[in-house]
CSV table of C-alpha atoms in Angstrom, one decimal:
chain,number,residue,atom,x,y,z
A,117,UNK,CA,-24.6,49.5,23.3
A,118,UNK,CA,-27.4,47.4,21.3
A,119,UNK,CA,-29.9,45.2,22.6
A,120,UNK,CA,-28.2,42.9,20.1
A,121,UNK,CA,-25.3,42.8,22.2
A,122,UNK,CA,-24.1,39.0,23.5
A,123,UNK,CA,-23.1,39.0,27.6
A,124,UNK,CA,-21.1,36.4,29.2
A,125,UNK,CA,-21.6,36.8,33.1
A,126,UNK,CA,-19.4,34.7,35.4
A,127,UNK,CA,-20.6,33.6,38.9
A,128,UNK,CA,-24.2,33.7,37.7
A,129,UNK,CA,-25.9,31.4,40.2
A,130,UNK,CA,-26.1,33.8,42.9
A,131,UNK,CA,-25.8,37.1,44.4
A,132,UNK,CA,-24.2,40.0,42.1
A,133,UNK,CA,-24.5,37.7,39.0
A,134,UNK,CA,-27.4,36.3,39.2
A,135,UNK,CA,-28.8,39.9,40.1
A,136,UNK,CA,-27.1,41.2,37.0
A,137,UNK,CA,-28.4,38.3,34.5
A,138,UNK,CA,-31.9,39.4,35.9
A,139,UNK,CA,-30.8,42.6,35.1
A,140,UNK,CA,-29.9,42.5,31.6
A,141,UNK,CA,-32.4,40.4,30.8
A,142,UNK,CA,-35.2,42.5,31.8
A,143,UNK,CA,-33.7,45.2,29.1
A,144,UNK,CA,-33.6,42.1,26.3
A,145,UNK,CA,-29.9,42.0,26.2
A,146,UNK,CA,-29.2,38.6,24.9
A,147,UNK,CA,-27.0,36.7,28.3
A,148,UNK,CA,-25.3,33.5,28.8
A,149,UNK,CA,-24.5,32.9,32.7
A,150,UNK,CA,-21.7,30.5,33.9
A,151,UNK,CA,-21.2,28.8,37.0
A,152,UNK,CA,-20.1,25.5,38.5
A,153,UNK,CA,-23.5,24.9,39.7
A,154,UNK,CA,-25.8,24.0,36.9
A,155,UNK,CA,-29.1,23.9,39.5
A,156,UNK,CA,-28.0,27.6,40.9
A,157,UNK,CA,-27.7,28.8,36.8
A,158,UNK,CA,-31.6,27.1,35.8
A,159,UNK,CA,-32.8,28.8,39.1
A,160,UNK,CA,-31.1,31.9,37.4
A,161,UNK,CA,-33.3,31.5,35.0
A,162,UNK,CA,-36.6,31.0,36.2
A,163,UNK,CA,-36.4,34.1,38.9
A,164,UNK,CA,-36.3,36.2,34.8
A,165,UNK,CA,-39.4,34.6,34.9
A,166,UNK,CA,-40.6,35.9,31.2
A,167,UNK,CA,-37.4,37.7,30.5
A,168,UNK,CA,-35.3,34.0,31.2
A,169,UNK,CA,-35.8,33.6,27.5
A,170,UNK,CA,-32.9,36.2,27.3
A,171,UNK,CA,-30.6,33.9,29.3
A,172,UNK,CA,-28.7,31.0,28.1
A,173,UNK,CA,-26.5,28.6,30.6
A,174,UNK,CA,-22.9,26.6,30.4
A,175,UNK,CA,-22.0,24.7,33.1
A,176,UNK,CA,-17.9,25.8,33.5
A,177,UNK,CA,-15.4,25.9,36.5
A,178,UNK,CA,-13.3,28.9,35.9
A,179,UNK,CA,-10.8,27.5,38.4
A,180,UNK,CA,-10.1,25.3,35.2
A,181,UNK,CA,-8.0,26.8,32.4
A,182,UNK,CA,-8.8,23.8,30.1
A,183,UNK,CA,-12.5,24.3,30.7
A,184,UNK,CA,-12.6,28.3,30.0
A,185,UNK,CA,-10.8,27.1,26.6
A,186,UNK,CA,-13.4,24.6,26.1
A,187,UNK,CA,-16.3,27.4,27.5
A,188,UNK,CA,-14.8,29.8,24.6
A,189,UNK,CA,-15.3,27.6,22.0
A,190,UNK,CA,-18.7,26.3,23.2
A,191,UNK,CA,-19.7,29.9,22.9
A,192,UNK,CA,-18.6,31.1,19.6
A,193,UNK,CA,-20.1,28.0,17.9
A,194,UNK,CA,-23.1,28.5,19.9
A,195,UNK,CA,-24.1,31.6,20.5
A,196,UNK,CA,-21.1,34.0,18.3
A,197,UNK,CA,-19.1,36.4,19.7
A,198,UNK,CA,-19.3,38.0,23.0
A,199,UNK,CA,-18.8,41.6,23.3
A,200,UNK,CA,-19.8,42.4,27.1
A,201,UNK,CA,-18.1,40.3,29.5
A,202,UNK,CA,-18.7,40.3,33.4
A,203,UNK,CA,-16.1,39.4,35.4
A,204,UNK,CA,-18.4,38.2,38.5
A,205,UNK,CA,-16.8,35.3,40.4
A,206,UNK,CA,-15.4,35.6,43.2
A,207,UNK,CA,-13.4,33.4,45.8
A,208,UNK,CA,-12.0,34.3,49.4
A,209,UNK,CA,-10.1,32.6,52.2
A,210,UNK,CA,-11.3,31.5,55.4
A,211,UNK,CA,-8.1,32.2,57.1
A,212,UNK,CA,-7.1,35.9,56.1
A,213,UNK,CA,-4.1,36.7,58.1
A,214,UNK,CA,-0.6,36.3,55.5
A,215,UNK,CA,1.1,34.5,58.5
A,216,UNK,CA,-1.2,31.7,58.2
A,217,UNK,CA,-3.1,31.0,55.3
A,218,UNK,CA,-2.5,27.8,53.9
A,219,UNK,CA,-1.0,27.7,49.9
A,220,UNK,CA,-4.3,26.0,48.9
A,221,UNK,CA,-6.1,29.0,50.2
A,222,UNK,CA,-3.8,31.3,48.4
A,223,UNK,CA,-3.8,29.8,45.3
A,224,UNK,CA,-7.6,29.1,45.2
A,225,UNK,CA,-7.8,33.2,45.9
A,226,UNK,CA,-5.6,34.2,42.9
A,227,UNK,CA,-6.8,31.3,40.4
A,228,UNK,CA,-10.5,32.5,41.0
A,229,UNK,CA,-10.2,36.1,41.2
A,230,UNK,CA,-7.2,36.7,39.2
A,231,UNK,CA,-6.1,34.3,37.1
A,232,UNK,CA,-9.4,33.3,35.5
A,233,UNK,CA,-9.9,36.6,34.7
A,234,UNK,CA,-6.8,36.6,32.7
A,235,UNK,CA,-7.8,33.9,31.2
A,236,UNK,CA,-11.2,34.8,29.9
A,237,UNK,CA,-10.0,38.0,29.2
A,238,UNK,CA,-7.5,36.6,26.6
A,239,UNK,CA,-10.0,34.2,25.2
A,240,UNK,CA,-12.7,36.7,24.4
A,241,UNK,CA,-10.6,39.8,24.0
A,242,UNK,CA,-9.7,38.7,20.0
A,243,UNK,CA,-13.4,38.6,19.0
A,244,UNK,CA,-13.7,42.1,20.5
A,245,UNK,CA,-10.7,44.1,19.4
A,246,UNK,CA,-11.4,42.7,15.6
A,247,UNK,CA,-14.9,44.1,15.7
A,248,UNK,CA,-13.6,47.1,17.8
A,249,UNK,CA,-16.4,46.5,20.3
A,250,UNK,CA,-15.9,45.4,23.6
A,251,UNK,CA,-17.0,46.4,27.4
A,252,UNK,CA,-15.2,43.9,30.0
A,253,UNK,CA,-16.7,44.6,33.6
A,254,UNK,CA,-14.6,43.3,36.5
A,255,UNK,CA,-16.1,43.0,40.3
A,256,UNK,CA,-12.8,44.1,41.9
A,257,UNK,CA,-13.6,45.0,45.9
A,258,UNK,CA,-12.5,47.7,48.1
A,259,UNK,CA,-9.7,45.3,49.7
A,260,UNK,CA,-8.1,46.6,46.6
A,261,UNK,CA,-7.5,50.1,48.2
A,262,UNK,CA,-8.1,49.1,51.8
A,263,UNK,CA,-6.2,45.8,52.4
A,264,UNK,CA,-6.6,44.0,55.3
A,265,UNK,CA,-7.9,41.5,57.9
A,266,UNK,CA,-11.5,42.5,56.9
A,267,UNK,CA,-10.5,40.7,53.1
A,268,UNK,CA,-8.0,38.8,54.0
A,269,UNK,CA,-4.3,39.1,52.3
A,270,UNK,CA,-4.8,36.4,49.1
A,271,UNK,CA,-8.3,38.4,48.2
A,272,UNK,CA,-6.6,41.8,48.9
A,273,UNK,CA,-3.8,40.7,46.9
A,274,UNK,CA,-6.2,39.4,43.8
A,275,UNK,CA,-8.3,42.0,43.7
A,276,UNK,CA,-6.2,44.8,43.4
A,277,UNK,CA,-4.2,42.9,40.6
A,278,UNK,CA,-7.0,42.7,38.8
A,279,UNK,CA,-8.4,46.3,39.1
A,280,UNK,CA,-4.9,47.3,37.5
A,281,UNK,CA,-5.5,44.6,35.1
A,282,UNK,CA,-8.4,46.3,33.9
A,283,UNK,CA,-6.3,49.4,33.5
A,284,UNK,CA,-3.8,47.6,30.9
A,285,UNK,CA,-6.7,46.7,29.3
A,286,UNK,CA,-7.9,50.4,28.9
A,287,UNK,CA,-4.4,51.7,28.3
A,288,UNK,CA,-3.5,49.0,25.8
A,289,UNK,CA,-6.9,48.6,23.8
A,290,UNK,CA,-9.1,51.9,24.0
A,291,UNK,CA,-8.2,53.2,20.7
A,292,UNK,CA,-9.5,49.7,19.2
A,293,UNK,CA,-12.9,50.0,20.7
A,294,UNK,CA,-12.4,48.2,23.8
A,295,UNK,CA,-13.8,49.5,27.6
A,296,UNK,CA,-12.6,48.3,31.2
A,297,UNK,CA,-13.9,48.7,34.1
A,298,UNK,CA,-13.0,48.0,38.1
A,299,UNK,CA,-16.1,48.2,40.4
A,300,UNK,CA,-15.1,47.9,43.6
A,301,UNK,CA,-17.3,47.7,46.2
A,302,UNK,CA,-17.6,48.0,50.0
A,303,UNK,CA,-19.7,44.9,51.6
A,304,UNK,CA,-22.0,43.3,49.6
A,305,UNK,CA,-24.8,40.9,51.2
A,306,UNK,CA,-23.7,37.5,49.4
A,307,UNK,CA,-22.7,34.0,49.9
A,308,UNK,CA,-19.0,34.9,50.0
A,309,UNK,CA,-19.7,36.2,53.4
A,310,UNK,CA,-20.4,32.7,55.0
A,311,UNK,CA,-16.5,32.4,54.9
A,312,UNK,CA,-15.6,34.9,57.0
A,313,UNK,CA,-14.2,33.9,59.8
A,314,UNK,CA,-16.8,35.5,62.0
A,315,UNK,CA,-20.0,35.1,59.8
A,316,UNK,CA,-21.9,38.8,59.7
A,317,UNK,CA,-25.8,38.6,61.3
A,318,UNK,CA,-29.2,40.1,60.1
A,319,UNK,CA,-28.3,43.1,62.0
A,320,UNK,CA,-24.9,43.5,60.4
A,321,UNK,CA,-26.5,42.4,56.8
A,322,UNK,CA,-28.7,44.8,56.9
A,323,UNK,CA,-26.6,47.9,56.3
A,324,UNK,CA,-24.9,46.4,53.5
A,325,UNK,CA,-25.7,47.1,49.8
A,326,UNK,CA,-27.7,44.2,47.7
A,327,UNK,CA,-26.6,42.0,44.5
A,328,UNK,CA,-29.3,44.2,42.8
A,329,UNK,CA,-27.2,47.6,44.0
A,330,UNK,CA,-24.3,46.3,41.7
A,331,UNK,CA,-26.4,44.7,39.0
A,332,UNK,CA,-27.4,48.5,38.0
A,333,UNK,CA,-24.2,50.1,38.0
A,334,UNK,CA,-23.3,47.0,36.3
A,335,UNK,CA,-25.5,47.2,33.6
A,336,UNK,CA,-25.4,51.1,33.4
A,337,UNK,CA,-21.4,50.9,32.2
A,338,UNK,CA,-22.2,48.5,30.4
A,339,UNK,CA,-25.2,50.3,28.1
A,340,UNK,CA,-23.2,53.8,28.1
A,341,UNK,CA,-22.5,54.5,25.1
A,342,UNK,CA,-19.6,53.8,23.6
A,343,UNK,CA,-17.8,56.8,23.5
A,344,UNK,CA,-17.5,56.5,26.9
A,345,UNK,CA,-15.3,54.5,29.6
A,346,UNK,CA,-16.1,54.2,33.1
A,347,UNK,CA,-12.2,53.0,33.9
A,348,UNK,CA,-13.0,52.4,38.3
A,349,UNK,CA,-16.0,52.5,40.6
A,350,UNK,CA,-15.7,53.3,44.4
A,351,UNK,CA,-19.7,51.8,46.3
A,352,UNK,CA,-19.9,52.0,49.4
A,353,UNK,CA,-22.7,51.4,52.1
A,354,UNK,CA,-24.2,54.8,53.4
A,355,UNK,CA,-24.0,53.4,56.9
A,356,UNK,CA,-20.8,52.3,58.6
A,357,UNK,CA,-20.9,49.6,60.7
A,358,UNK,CA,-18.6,48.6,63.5
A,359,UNK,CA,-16.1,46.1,62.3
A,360,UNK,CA,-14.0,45.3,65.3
A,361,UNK,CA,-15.4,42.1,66.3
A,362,UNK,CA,-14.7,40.9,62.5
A,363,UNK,CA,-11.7,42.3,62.5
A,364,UNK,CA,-10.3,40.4,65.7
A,365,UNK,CA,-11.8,37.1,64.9
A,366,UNK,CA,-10.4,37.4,61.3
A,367,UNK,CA,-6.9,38.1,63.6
A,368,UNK,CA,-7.7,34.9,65.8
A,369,UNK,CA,-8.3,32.7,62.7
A,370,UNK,CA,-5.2,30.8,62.0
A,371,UNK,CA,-6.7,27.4,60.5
């Protein structure tokens, strides 16, 4: 993949995005972050410090389908076609269990992490099978193979829809050009984790990987070349922790 490559990162006001901007900036790869927070996306930019001139911001809440329409067309006239898109935002319940999370939860869960995936997938896709260059990167989890309390049922649910989503892509679009790929990771010190239902400590932080551990896988599928796919990703943290407390206060959570 070219330098001259355009990126579209979702989620890029903190943790794995914003780590994965940095990222791509530093190697001059030209990189529009998105995020409902327009302070978290400048802020973005200034940690690039002299490689922020590589990154570009759109204020956009992907929960919206009428704003990811408006967010295509904002970048085309803008900046041209994009032809590596990161699939970074993420969403999770605070009550896990499927016997008692609330519909709102639910569908905030699947709109986030599913649905608005779909939908940037479909708007961004055409530019990409007509050049016959394309690498879509999706930050699946590995609730997606190991459902349960520890994710919660909506974000287990999500996830592993749209790890196969990004197989249709591969097994529908591969012969035009176009790469998909499912990373899904083990536990990941971000802000998502303040919604847990028992909040993890420094102690328990500590063994988890960093944003900056997924910004360079992230960017390595990405710069492969493009003879080659890198279809599912399995990270995990080299120590295991002890996740029966979690675990029984993610149980206990029914509000």
């Amino acid at each position: 993949m070219k330098n001259d490559s355009l990126c579209l990162i979702t989620g890029g006001g903190s943790g794995i995005g914003r780590a994965t901007a940095i990222k791509f900036a530093q190697n001059d790869y030209k990189t529009i972050i998105i995020g409902r927070r327009e302070k978290a996306l400048f802020e973005t930019i200034k940690m690039a410090g002299r490689h922020g001139s590589n990154l570009s911001h759109i204020k956009c809440d992907i929960s919206s389908n009428d704003e990811i329409s408006s967010l295509h067309k904002k970048v085309v006239s803008k900046f041209g076609d994009v032809n590596i898109l990161v699939n970074n935002a993420g969403s999770s319940s605070s009550v896990r269990s499927i016997a008692h999370i609330p519909v709102d939860q639910w569908d905030d869960v699947l709109n986030i992490n599913l649905r608005a995936v779909y939908r940037l997938c479909q708007e961004f896709l055409p530019s990409m099978i007509k050049k016959q260059d394309g690498t879509i990167i999706t930050v699946s989890s590995m609730a997606a193979l190991n459902p349960g309390l520890l994710g919660g049922a909506a974000y287990s649910a999500a996830k592993s829809g749209v790890t196969n989503l990004m197989g249709d892509i591969n097994a529908e679009f591969s012969n035009q050009g176009i790469r998909a790929t499912a990373i899904m990771p083990a536990e990941v010190d971000t802000d998502i984790l303040t919604n847990r239902p028992l909040i993890p400590d420094k102690a328990a932080r500590s063994t988890m990987m960093q944003p900056e551990d997924l910004a360079e896988v992230i960017y390595t599928c990405a710069a492969l070349a493009k003879r080659t796919t890198v279809e599912t990703i399995i990270m995990k943290p080299t120590i295991k922790r002890d996740l029966s407390a979690d675990l029984q206060m993610a149980k206990e959570k029914i509000t």
